Structure formats: structure tokens, C-alpha cells
Short mmCIF file of C-alpha atoms in Angstrom, two decimals:
data_model
loop_
_atom_site.label_atom_id
_atom_site.label_comp_id
_atom_site.label_asym_id
_atom_site.label_seq_id
_atom_site.Cartn_x
_atom_site.Cartn_y
_atom_site.Cartn_z
CA ARG A 1 118.71 68.92 92.33
CA LYS A 2 116.83 71.76 91.00
CA THR A 3 113.91 70.91 93.46
CA GLY A 4 113.96 70.17 97.17
CA ALA A 5 113.63 73.58 98.92
CA ILE A 6 112.33 73.47 102.36
CA ASP A 7 110.13 75.85 104.30
CA GLY A 8 112.41 78.26 106.06
CA ASP A 9 115.41 77.84 103.61
CA LEU A 10 117.05 81.02 102.47
CA ILE A 11 117.75 81.84 98.80
CA ILE A 12 121.09 82.75 97.67
CA LEU A 13 122.03 84.33 94.24
CA THR A 14 125.78 84.40 93.32
CA ARG A 15 125.80 86.94 90.44
CA PRO A 16 123.98 90.15 89.64
CA LEU A 17 121.09 90.39 87.22
CA GLY A 18 120.87 92.44 84.24
CA SER A 19 123.05 90.90 81.58
CA GLY A 20 120.12 90.58 79.14
CA VAL A 21 119.32 94.21 79.40
CA LEU A 22 122.90 95.24 79.00
CA PHE A 23 123.43 93.13 75.91
CA ALA A 24 119.92 94.44 74.51
CA GLY A 25 121.31 98.04 75.18
CA ALA A 26 124.67 97.25 73.51
CA MET A 27 122.89 96.22 70.31
CA LYS A 28 121.20 99.81 70.34
CA GLY A 29 124.51 101.56 71.26
CA LEU A 30 123.35 102.55 74.64
CA THR A 31 125.52 100.33 76.93
CA LYS A 32 128.71 101.82 78.21
CA GLY A 33 131.95 99.92 77.57
CA ARG A 34 132.81 99.68 81.30
CA TRP A 35 129.36 98.05 82.02
CA ILE A 36 130.08 95.33 79.40
CA SER A 37 133.66 94.85 80.68
CA THR A 38 132.32 94.38 84.13
CA ILE A 39 129.68 91.73 83.24
CA LEU A 40 132.09 89.82 80.89
CA LYS A 41 134.57 89.50 83.82
CA LYS A 42 131.79 88.24 86.11
CA MET A 43 130.29 85.98 83.38
CA THR A 44 133.48 84.19 82.80
CA GLN A 45 133.96 83.23 86.48
CA PRO A 46 133.30 79.47 86.72
CA ASN A 47 130.41 78.39 88.65
CA ALA A 48 131.94 74.98 89.66
CA ASN A 49 133.54 76.15 92.86
CA ALA A 50 130.39 77.90 94.07
CA SER A 51 128.46 74.70 93.31
CA ASN A 52 130.98 72.86 95.48
CA ILE A 53 130.47 75.29 98.31
CA PHE A 54 126.71 74.79 98.15
CA SER A 55 127.29 71.03 98.25
CA GLU A 56 129.45 71.49 101.26
CA TYR A 57 126.56 73.33 103.04
CA ARG A 58 124.09 70.88 101.82
CA ALA A 59 121.95 73.15 99.77
CA SER A 60 118.43 71.67 99.48
CA SER A 61 118.19 72.85 95.78
CA LEU A 62 120.38 74.52 93.12
CA THR A 63 120.13 75.71 89.64
CA ASP A 64 121.63 78.38 87.40
CA ILE A 65 119.87 81.42 85.92
CA THR A 66 119.50 81.52 82.20
CA GLY A 67 116.78 82.37 79.77
CA PHE A 68 113.84 82.26 82.08
CA GLY A 69 115.28 84.83 84.44
CA LEU A 70 115.21 84.87 88.14
CA VAL A 71 111.48 84.41 88.67
CA GLY A 72 111.34 81.65 86.02
CA HIS A 73 114.06 79.69 87.67
CA ILE A 74 112.69 79.94 91.19
CA SER A 75 109.38 78.91 89.73
CA GLU A 76 110.93 75.90 88.45
CA MET A 77 112.49 75.12 91.72
CA LEU A 78 109.07 75.13 93.38
CA LEU A 79 107.35 72.89 90.85
CA GLY A 80 105.85 69.79 92.25
CA SER A 81 106.63 70.93 95.81
CA VAL A 82 104.46 72.23 98.68
CA GLN A 83 106.59 75.28 99.12
CA GLY A 84 106.42 78.97 97.91
CA ALA A 85 108.99 81.70 97.97
CA THR A 86 109.35 85.39 98.80
CA ILE A 87 111.97 87.52 96.95
CA PHE A 88 113.25 90.63 98.52
CA LEU A 89 113.65 93.07 95.63
CA GLU A 90 116.02 95.31 97.21
CA LYS A 91 118.51 92.59 98.20
CA ILE A 92 119.05 91.42 94.51
CA PRO A 93 122.40 92.46 93.18
CA ILE A 94 122.05 94.33 89.83
CA TYR A 95 124.85 94.79 87.29
CA ASP A 96 125.89 98.58 86.79
CA GLY A 97 123.94 100.08 84.01
CA ALA A 98 121.01 97.70 84.01
CA ILE A 99 118.69 99.96 85.88
CA PRO A 100 119.09 103.20 83.68
CA LEU A 101 118.71 101.04 80.54
CA THR A 102 115.52 99.34 82.00
CA GLU A 103 114.25 102.79 82.84
CA LEU A 104 114.80 103.85 79.10
CA GLY A 105 112.58 100.82 78.19
CA ILE A 106 115.37 98.53 76.93
CA GLU A 107 114.72 94.85 77.36
CA SER A 108 115.68 91.51 75.98
CA THR A 109 113.25 89.78 73.53
CA LEU A 110 112.57 86.89 76.09
CA LYS A 111 111.58 89.28 78.91
CA PRO A 112 107.92 89.81 77.87
CA GLU A 113 107.35 86.06 77.87
CA ASN A 114 109.18 85.59 81.25
CA ILE A 115 107.07 88.29 83.07
CA LYS A 116 103.90 86.10 82.41
CA ILE A 117 105.21 83.55 84.93
CA ASN A 118 102.81 83.29 87.88
CA HIS A 119 103.84 85.52 90.67
CA GLU A 120 102.50 88.31 93.04
CA ALA A 121 103.85 91.78 93.48
CA SER A 122 102.26 95.15 94.49
CA LYS A 123 101.80 98.03 92.07
CA ASP A 124 104.58 99.79 93.77
CA ILE A 125 106.94 96.97 93.27
CA LYS A 126 105.97 96.60 89.69
CA ALA A 127 106.99 100.30 89.05
CA ASN A 128 110.49 99.54 90.29
CA ALA A 129 113.05 98.99 87.61
CA ARG A 130 114.66 96.18 89.77
CA TYR A 131 111.25 94.28 89.36
CA GLN A 132 111.65 94.27 85.52
CA LEU A 133 115.08 92.71 86.09
CA CYS A 134 113.77 89.71 87.84
CA PHE A 135 112.47 88.58 84.40
CA ASP A 136 115.57 89.51 82.45
CA PRO A 137 117.01 86.39 80.80
CA GLN A 138 120.72 85.87 81.85
CA THR A 139 123.63 84.90 79.78
CA SER A 140 125.97 82.71 81.89
CA GLY A 141 123.96 83.77 84.96
CA GLY A 142 124.75 82.96 88.52
CA LEU A 143 123.75 80.00 90.72
CA LEU A 144 120.51 80.05 92.70
CA ALA A 145 120.49 77.80 95.86
CA THR A 146 118.34 77.26 98.81
CA LEU A 147 119.88 76.44 102.17
CA ASN A 148 118.92 75.87 105.69
CA ALA A 149 118.85 79.26 107.47
CA SER A 150 121.29 77.95 110.08
CA VAL A 151 124.12 77.54 107.55
CA ALA A 152 123.17 80.13 104.96
CA GLN A 153 125.40 83.01 106.28
CA LYS A 154 128.38 80.68 106.70
CA CYS A 155 127.99 79.52 103.27
CA LEU A 156 127.57 83.08 102.05
CA ASP A 157 130.93 84.04 103.77
CA LYS A 158 132.82 81.20 102.13
CA LEU A 159 131.33 82.18 98.76
CA HIS A 160 132.61 85.76 99.38
CA LYS A 161 136.03 84.44 100.57
CA SER A 162 136.13 82.33 97.36
CA GLY A 163 135.75 85.19 94.94
CA TYR A 164 131.94 85.13 94.57
CA THR A 165 131.63 88.67 96.13
CA ASP A 166 128.20 89.46 94.71
CA SER A 167 126.53 86.54 96.37
CA THR A 168 123.60 87.66 98.37
CA ILE A 169 120.69 86.20 100.36
CA ILE A 170 117.76 87.45 98.25
CA GLY A 171 114.73 85.58 99.78
CA GLU A 172 113.30 82.80 101.54
CA ILE A 173 111.10 79.68 101.08
CA SER A 174 107.65 79.67 102.72
CA ASP A 175 105.08 77.06 103.45
CA VAL A 176 102.43 78.53 101.03
CA PRO A 177 102.27 76.16 98.13
CA GLY A 178 103.01 77.74 94.64
CA GLU A 179 103.04 81.44 95.94
CA LEU A 180 105.89 83.35 94.53
CA LYS A 181 106.05 86.80 95.96
CA ILE A 182 108.19 89.65 95.13
CA CYS A 183 108.30 92.46 97.82
#
């Protein structure tokens, strides 16, 4: 299910962010070939096995990241619940090339709408290029799952062993209804 996260759950992301920026940069001739080669390889890795691993570890919620970006999909996961979430910006995996392109002002056409999604972030966080990528729409994005903290590391280890080497714990679910913080 997309919803069902529980206070104290950890949030795991299976793929880096930045495909929208990289493709936007490619349309302007600014994206390096090796960056595109890397994301295409990762984008073609099926999500099915990762989904099965999350099921094995009884993920409380699961979705994929597409056009609404990371924050948009976490926001959807929290709809109708009494939970909130905190995203740890520096933990988020980012595709090579996405940060320099973001710093040049390159963005996907959907990003300006995505950044309007209700969230909290300090001025310092908003000045970080990684923050901008939290709203980058993804093509064939990774999975986003919430799991009980007691099994999250074991699940992460199995994801890594199964080839989902970019999988990372990027945040946690809180008991503050509707609060989505990026720190």
C-alpha cells in the first residue's frame, strides 16, 4: 500500500534522484554522456525484486517515485494519516551530474509545481542544490518504502546484496501529523 507508515518507521529509497535534471540538461547539450549512460543502466533495473524484498520485511508502505518527485510521493504516503516525516538531505543518493546541472539552474518543467508541495526547510537547506532535487520528477524512479526500524538495516543489506546498491535510509516517520521536514 502507498499509505500505512507508522511513527518510528525508517524511509528507504532504492535509486538516486536527478534523472529529470539530467534529461533536461541533455536537451540543452549540457549533460555528459557518461552521466546518461549511468542513469539509463540504473533506470532499466527492474523494481520487482526490490518490491519483493520490501514485502519480505513487511514494509508498512511502498510507492515508486515518478513525476511528483521525492517530496510529492512522501506527501502522498502521509495523506490521511496521523504521521509526518523527516528527510535527511545529505543521506539522499544523487545521480552523478545532477548537482552541477542544478547549480546551473537546469530543471525539469514539472519541478516548479512540485516545489509548491507543503513542506518545511530552513533557508540554509533551501540554498543546497540537493534540496532542489527533492522536487525533481523522476523517470523510472526508485522505490520508496517505510519499514520498522528494527528490520530496516537487514532489509537494506538484502537490497544491496540483490543489486540495489544505491538503496539508502533517507529519513524517518514522525508522530507530527502532516509535517514534512527536510533537514
